[in-house]
Coordinates of C-alpha atoms and ligand atoms in Angstrom, one line a residue:
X1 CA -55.3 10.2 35.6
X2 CA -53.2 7.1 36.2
X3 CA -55.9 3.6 35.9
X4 CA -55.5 1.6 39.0
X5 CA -58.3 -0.9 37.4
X6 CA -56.2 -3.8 36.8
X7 CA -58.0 -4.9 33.9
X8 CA -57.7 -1.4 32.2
X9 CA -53.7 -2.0 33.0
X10 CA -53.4 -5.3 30.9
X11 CA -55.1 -3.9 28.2
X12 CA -52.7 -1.0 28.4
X13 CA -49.7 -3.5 28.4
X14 CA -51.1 -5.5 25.6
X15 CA -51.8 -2.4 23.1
X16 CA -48.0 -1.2 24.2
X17 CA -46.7 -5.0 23.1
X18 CA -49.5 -4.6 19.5
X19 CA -47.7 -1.5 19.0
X20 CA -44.2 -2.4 19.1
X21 CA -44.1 -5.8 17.1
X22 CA -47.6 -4.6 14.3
X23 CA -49.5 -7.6 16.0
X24 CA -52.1 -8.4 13.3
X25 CA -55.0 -6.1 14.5
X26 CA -57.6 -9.8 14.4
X27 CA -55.4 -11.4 16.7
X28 CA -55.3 -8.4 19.1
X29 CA -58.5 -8.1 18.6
X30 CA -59.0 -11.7 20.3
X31 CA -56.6 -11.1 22.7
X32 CA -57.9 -8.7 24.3
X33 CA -61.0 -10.4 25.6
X34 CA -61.3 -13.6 27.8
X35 CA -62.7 -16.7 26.2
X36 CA -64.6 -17.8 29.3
X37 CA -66.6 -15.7 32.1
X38 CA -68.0 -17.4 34.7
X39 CA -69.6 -16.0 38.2
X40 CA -71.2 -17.9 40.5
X41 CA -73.5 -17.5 43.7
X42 CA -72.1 -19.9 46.5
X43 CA -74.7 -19.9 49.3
X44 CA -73.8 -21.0 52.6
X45 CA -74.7 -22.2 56.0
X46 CA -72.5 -19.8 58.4
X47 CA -72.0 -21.3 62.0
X48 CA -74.4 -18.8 63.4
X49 CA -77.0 -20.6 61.2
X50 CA -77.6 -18.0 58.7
X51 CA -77.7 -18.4 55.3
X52 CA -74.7 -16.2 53.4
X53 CA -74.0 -16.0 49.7
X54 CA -70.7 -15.2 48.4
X55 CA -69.6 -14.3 45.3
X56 CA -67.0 -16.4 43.3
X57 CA -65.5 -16.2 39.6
X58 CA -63.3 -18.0 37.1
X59 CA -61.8 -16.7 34.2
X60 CA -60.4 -18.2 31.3
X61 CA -58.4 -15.8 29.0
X62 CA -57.0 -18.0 26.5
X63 CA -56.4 -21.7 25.8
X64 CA -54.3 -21.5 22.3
X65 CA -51.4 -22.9 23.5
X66 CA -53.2 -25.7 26.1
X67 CA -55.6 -25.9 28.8
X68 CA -56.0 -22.9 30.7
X69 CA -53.9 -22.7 34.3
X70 CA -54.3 -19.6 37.1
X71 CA -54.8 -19.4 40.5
X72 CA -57.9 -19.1 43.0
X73 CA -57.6 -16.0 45.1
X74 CA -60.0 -15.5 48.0
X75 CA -59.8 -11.9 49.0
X76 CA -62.5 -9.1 49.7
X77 CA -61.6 -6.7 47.4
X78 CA -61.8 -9.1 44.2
X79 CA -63.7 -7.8 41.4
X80 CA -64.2 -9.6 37.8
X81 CA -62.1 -7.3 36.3
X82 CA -59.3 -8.1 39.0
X83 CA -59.9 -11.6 38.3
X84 CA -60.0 -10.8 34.2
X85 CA -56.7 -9.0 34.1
X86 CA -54.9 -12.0 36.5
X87 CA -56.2 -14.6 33.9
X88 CA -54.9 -12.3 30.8
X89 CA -51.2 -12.0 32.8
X90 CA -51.6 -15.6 33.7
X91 CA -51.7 -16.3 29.2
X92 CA -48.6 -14.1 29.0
X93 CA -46.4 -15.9 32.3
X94 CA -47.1 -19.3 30.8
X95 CA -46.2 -18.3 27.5
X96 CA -43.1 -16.4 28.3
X97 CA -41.9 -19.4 30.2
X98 CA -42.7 -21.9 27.4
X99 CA -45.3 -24.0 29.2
X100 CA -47.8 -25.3 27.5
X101 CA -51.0 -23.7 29.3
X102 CA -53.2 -20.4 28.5
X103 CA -54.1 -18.5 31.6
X104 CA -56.8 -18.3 33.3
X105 CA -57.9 -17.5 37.4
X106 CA -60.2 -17.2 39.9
X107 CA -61.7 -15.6 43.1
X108 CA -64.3 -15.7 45.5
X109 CA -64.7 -12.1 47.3
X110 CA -64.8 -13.2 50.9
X111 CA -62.4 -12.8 54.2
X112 CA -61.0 -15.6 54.8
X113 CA -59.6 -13.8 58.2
X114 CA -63.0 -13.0 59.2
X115 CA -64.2 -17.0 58.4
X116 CA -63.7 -20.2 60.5
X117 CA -61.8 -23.3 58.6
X118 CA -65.6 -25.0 58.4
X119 CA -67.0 -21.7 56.6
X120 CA -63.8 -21.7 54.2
X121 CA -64.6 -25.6 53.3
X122 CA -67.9 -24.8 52.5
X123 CA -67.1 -21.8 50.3
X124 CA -64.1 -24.2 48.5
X125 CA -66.8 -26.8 47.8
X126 CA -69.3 -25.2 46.6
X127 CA -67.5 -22.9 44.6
X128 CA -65.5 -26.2 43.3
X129 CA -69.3 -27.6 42.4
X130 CA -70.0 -24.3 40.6
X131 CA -67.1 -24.2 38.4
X132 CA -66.6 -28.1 37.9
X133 CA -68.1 -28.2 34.1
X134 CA -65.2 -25.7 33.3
X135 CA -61.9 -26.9 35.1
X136 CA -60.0 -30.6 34.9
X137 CA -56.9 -31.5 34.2
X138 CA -57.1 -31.2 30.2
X139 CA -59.5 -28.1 30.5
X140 CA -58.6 -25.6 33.6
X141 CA -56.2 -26.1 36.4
X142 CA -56.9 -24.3 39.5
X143 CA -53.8 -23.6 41.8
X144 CA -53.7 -21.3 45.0
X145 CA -53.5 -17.7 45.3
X146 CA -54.0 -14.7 47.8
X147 CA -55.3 -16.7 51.0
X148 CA -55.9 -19.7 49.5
X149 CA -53.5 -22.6 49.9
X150 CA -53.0 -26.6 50.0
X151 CA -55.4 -27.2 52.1
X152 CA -57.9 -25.4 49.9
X153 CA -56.8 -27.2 47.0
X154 CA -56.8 -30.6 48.6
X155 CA -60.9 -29.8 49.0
X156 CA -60.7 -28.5 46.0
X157 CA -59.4 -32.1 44.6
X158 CA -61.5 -34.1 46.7
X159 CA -64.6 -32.2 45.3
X160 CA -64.0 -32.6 41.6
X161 CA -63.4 -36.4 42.4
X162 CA -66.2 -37.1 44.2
X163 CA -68.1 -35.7 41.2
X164 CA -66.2 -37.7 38.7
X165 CA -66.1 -41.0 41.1
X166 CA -62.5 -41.4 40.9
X167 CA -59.6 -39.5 42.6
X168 CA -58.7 -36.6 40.0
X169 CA -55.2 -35.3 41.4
X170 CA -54.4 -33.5 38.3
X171 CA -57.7 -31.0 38.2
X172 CA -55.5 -28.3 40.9
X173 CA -51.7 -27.7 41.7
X174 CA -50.3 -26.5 45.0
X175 CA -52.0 -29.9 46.6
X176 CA -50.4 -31.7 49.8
X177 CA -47.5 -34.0 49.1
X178 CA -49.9 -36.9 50.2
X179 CA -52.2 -36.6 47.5
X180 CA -50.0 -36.0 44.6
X181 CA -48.5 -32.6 45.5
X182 CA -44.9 -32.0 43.9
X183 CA -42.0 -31.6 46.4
X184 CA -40.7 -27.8 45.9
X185 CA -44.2 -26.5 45.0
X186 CA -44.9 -24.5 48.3
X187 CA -41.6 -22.8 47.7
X188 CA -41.3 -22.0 43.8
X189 CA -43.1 -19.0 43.5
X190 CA -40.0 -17.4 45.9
X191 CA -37.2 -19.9 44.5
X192 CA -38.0 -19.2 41.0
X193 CA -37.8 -15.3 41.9
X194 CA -34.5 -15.8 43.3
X195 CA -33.0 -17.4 40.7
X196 CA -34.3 -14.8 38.5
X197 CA -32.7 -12.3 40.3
X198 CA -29.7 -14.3 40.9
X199 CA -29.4 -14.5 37.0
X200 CA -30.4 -11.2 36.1
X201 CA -27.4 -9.1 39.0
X202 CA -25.0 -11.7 37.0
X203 CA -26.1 -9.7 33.4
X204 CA -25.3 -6.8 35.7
X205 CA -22.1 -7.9 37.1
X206 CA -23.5 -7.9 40.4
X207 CA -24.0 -11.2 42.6
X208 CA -27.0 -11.7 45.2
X209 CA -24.6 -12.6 47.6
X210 CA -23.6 -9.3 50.2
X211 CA -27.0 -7.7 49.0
X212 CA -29.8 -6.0 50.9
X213 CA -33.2 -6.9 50.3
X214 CA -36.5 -6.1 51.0
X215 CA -39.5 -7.7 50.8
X216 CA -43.3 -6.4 51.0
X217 CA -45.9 -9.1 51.8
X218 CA -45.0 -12.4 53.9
X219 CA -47.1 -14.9 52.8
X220 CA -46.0 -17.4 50.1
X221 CA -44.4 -15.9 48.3
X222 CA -42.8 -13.4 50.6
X223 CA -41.6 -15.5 53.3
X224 CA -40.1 -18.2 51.1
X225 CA -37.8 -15.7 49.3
X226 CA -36.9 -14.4 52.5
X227 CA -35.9 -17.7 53.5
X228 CA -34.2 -18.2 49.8
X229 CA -32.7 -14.7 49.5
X230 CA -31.3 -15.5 53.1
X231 CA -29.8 -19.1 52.0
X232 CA -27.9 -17.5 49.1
X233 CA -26.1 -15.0 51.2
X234 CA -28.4 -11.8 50.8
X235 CA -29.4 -9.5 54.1
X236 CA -33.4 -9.1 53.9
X237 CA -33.4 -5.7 56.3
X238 CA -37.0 -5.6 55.8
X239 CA -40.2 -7.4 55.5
X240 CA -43.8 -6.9 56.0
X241 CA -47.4 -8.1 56.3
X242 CA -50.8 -6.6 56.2
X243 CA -50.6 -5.3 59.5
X244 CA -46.5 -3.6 58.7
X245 CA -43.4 -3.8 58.4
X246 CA -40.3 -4.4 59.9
X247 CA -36.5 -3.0 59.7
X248 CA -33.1 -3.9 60.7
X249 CA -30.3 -2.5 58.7
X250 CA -27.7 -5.3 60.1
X251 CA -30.7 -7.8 59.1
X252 CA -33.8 -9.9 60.1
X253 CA -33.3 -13.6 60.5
X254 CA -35.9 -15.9 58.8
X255 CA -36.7 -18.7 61.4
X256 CA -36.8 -15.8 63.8
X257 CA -39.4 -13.9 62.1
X258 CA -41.3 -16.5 60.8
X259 CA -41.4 -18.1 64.6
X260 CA -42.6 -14.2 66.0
X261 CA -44.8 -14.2 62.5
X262 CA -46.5 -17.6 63.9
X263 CA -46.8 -16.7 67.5
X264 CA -48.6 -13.5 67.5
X265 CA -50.1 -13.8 64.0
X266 CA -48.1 -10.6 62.2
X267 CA -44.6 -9.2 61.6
X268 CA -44.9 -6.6 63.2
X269 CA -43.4 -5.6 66.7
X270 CA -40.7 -8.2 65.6
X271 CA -38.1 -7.7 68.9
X272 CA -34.5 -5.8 67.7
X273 CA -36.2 -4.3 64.5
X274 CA -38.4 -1.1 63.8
X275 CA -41.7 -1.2 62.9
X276 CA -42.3 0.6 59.6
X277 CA -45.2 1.0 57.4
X278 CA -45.5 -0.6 54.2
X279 CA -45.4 2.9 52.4
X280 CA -42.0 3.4 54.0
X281 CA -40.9 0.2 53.7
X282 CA -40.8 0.4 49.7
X283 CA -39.0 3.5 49.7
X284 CA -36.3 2.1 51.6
X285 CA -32.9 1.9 50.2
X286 CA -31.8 -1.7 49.1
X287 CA -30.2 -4.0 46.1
X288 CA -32.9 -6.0 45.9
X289 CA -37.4 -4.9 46.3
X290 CA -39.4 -7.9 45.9
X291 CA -42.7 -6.4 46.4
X292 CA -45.1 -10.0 47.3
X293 CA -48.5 -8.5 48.6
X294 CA -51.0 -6.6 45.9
X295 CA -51.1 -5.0 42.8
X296 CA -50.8 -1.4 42.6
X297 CA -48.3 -1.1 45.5
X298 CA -45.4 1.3 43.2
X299 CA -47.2 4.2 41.6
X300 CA -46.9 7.4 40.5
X301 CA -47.0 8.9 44.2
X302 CA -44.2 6.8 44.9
X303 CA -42.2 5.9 42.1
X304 CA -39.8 9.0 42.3
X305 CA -39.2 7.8 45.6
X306 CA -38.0 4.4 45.0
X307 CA -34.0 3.5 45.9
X308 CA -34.0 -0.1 45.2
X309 CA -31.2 -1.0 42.1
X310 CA -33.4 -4.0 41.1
X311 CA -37.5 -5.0 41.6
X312 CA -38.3 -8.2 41.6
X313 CA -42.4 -8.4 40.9
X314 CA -43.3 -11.4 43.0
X315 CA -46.8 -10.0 43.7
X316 CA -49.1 -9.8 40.2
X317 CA -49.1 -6.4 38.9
X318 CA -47.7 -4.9 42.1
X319 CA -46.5 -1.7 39.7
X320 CA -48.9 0.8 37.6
X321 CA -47.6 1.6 33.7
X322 CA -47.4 4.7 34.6
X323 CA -44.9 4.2 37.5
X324 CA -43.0 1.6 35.3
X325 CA -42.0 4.8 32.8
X326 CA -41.0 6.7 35.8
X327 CA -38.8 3.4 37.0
X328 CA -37.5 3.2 33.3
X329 CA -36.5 6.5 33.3
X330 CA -34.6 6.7 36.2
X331 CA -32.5 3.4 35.3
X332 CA -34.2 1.0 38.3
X333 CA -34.6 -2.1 36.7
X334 CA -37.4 -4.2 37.2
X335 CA -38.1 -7.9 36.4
X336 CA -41.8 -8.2 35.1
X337 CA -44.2 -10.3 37.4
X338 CA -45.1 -12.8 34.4
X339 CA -41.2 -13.5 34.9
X340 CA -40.5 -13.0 38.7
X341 CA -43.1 -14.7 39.9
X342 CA -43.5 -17.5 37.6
X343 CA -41.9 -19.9 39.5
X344 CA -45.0 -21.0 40.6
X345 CA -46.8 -22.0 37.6
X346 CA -43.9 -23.6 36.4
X347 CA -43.6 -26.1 39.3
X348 CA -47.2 -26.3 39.0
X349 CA -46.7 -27.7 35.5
X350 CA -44.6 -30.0 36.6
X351 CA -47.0 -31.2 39.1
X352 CA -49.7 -31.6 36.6
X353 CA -47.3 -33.7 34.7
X354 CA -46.5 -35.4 37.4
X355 CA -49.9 -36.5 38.5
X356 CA -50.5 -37.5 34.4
X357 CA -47.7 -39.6 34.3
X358 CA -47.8 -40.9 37.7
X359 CA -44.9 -40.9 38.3
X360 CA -42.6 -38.3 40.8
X361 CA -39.5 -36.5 40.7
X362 CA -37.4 -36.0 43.4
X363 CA -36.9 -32.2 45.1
X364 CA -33.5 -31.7 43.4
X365 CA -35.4 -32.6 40.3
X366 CA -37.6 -30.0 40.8
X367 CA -35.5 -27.3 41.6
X368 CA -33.1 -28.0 38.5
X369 CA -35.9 -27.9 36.2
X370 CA -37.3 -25.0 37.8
X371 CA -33.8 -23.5 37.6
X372 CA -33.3 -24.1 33.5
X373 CA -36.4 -22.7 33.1
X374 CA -35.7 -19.9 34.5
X375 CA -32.5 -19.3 33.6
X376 CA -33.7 -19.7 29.7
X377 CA -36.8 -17.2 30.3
X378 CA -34.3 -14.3 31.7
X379 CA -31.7 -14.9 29.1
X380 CA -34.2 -14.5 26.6
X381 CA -36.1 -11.5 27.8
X382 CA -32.8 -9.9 28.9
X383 CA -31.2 -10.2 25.0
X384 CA -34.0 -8.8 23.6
X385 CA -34.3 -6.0 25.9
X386 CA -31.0 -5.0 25.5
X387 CA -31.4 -5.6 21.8
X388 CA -34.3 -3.4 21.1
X389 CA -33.4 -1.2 24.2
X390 CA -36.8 -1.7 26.1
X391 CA -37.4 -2.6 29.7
X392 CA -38.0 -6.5 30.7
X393 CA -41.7 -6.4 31.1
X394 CA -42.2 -5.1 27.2
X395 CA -39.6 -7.6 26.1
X396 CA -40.9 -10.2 28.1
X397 CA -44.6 -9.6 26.9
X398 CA -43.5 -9.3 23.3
X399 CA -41.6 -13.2 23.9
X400 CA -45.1 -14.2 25.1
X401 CA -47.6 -12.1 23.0
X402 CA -45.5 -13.4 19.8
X403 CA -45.9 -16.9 21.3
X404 CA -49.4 -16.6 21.6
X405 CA -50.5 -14.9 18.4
X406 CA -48.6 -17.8 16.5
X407 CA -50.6 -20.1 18.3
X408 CA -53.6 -18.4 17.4
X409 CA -52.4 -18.2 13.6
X410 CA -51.9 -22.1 13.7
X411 CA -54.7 -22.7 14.8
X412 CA -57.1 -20.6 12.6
X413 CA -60.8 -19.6 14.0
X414 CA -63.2 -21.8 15.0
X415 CA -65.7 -22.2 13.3
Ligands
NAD501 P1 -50.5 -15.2 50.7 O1 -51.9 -15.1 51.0 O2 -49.7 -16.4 51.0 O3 -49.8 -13.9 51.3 C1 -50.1 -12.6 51.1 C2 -49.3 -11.7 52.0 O4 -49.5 -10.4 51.7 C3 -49.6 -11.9 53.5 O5 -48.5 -11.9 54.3 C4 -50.4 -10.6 53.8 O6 -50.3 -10.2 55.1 C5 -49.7 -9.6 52.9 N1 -50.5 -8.5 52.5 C6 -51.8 -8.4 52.2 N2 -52.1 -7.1 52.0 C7 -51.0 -6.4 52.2 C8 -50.7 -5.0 52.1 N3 -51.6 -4.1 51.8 N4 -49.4 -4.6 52.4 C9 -48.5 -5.5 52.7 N5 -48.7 -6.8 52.8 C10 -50.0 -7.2 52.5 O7 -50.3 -14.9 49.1 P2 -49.2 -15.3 48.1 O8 -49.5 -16.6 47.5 O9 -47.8 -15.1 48.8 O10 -49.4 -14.2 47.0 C11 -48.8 -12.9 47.1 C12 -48.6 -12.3 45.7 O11 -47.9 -13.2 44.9 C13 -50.0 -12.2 44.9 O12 -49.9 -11.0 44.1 C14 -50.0 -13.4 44.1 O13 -50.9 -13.2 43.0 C15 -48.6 -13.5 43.8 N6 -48.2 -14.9 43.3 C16 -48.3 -16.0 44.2 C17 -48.0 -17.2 43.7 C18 -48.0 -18.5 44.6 O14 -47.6 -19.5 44.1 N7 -48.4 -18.3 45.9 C19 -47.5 -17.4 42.4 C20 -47.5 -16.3 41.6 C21 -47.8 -15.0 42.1

């Protein structure tokens, strides 16, 4: 029986990785477990006047190669071992893209759609007042996540400085510009993914230009590389949110969608398209699938049913192992979340550098940074793969677990 327990699936992916390159069995061993688990109770006045306590956790998985970085997700279905397996992937991204960061993340099980802004402020502060022994800018760097986003982090920020009695703008990424954000932030999770993809359909001798893409999920992540993919030349012929998806063979234009998206709240009924349902809409036939929602989303129900050429994982873990070995097999190549999608921590790095230095770079700055980094990560990955004839997401866990293990030789146990 395939594990949809994401926590189960890292652990999977890391014994796969031990396997391959004889990692020392002590340093697995640590690996495998996170270094810090914290869950807190954050009780709240509701605006009916009732008292409400939530849920919220952070994670810390590793901090061998730096101060721990990962997103805060606030989503209903979040469990610790959800949160435990994004803070394990979060040590691999960081390391496979040469930052120096272990991972870390957190969550608070609520629904933000079923909250009002005051409710969600509450929940941001007193979760930030929970977790503030544990994060700052040399310990544990917060950033957003599923339905969490600047605004969250600016309260986040203002929280933590209020406690310390001086503004801390390095404690979270993903802030507003005004208060020390880094221009090209809210689009590098999908402008990173692009350029992966750009760079990987060039190993192929393909180009992104003339391509159809798809894309599941419109948030951050989604939208942006809708807007992205569209700027390079590439026909998105279908998106989708929570509530569906959307198809149009000759194409869906971005500002369009995203001015329907904003108006009535969802994709879906998008004028001159056909509504589809998620399901269908990652079976559809394209260049390019960048699934941006979930985990779990291509399984074993559906991976035989796949007829993308390339996946691009935007979303964390949006593909079970077992589905992986059925994409392996049938030649559909896929670039690894802890690559795709690591756009984001990487302009969140350079935010965090930004805001130590004090000093700010300028968007183009950004984005060629972003790109180098990038391009280096894919080149690397995609040489070793073809080297050792394995798919990107081993080789791209066995560039980071290697990293990390050497850290952890370095640096010896403590005590
Ligand atoms: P978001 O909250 O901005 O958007 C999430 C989107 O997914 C929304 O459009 C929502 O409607 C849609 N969605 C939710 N459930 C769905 C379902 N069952 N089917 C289809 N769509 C569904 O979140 P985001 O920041 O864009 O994150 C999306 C994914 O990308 C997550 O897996 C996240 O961990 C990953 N990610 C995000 C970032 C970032 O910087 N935002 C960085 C790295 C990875």
């Amino acid at each position: 029986m395939e594990t949809h327990n994401p926590y189960q699936l890292a652990l999977k992916q890391l014994d796969r990785v031990a396997r391959k390159i004889k990692l020392d069995p002590n340093i697995h061993e640590k690996l495998k477990y996170p270094k810090t688990l914290l869950i807190v109770s954050i009780p709240i006045i509701m605006d009916n006047g009732k008292l409400k306590v939530f849920t919220g956790y952070r994670v810390q998985h590793n901090i061998d190669r730096g101060p721990s970085k990962g997103g805060i997700r606030f989503h209903p279905d979040v469990t610790l071992d959800h949160v435990k397996a994004l803070a394990m992937w979060m040590t691999w991204k960081c390391a496979v893209m040469g930052l120096p960061y272990g991972g870390a993340k957190g969550a608070v099980a609520c629904d933000p759609k079923k909250l009002s802004i005051r409710e969600i402020e509450k929940i941001t502060r007193r979760f930030t007042t929970e977790i503030t022994p544990f994060i700052g800018p040399r310990k544990d760097i917060p950033a957003p996540d599923v339905y969490t986003n600047p605004q969250t982090m600016a309260w986040m920020m203002d929280t933590f400085s209020m406690h310390s009695a001086h503004a801390v703008p390095g404690v979270v990424t993903g802030k507003p510009l005004a208060i020390g954000g880094s221009f090209g932030r809210m689009e590098a999770t999908a402008r990173g993914c692009i350029f992966a993809v750009d760079e990987i359909m060039k190993y192929l001798g393909k180009e992104l230009r003339g391509s159809t893409v798809v894309i599941q999920g419109y948030g951050n992540a989604g939208s942006f590389a809708h807007k992205i993919a569209q700027e390079k030349g590439a026909r998105i012929i279908a998106v989708s949110d929570s509530k569906g998806g959307i198809f149009n063979p000759d194409g869906l234009d971005y500002e369009q969608v995203q001015a329907f998206k904003k108006k009535t709240g969802s994709v879906k009924n998008f004028p001159g398209a056909k509504n589809i349902t998620n399901k269908k809409l990652l079976e559809l036939e394209c260049d390019v699938l960048i699934p941006a929602a979930l985990e779990n989303q291509i399984t074993v129900e559906n991976a035989g049913r796949i007829k993308a050429g390339l996946i691009a994982e935007s979303a964390n873990g949006p593909t079970t192992e077992a589905a992986a070995r059925i994409l392996f097999r049938r030649k559909i190549l896929v670039i690894p979340d802890i690559v795709a999608n690591a756009g984001g921590v990487v302009v969140s790095c350079f935010e965090w550098a930004q805001n130590l230095m004090g000093y700010f770079w300028t968007e183009e700055e950004v984005n060629r940074r972003l790109k180098d980094i990038m391009v280096l990560a894919c080149r690397k990955v995609w040489e070793l793969s073809r080297e050792k004839r394995i798919d990107l997401r081993l080789a791209a866990y066995i560039v980071a677990v290697e990293r990390v293990a050497e850290a952890v030789r370095l640096r010896g146990l403590y005590p």
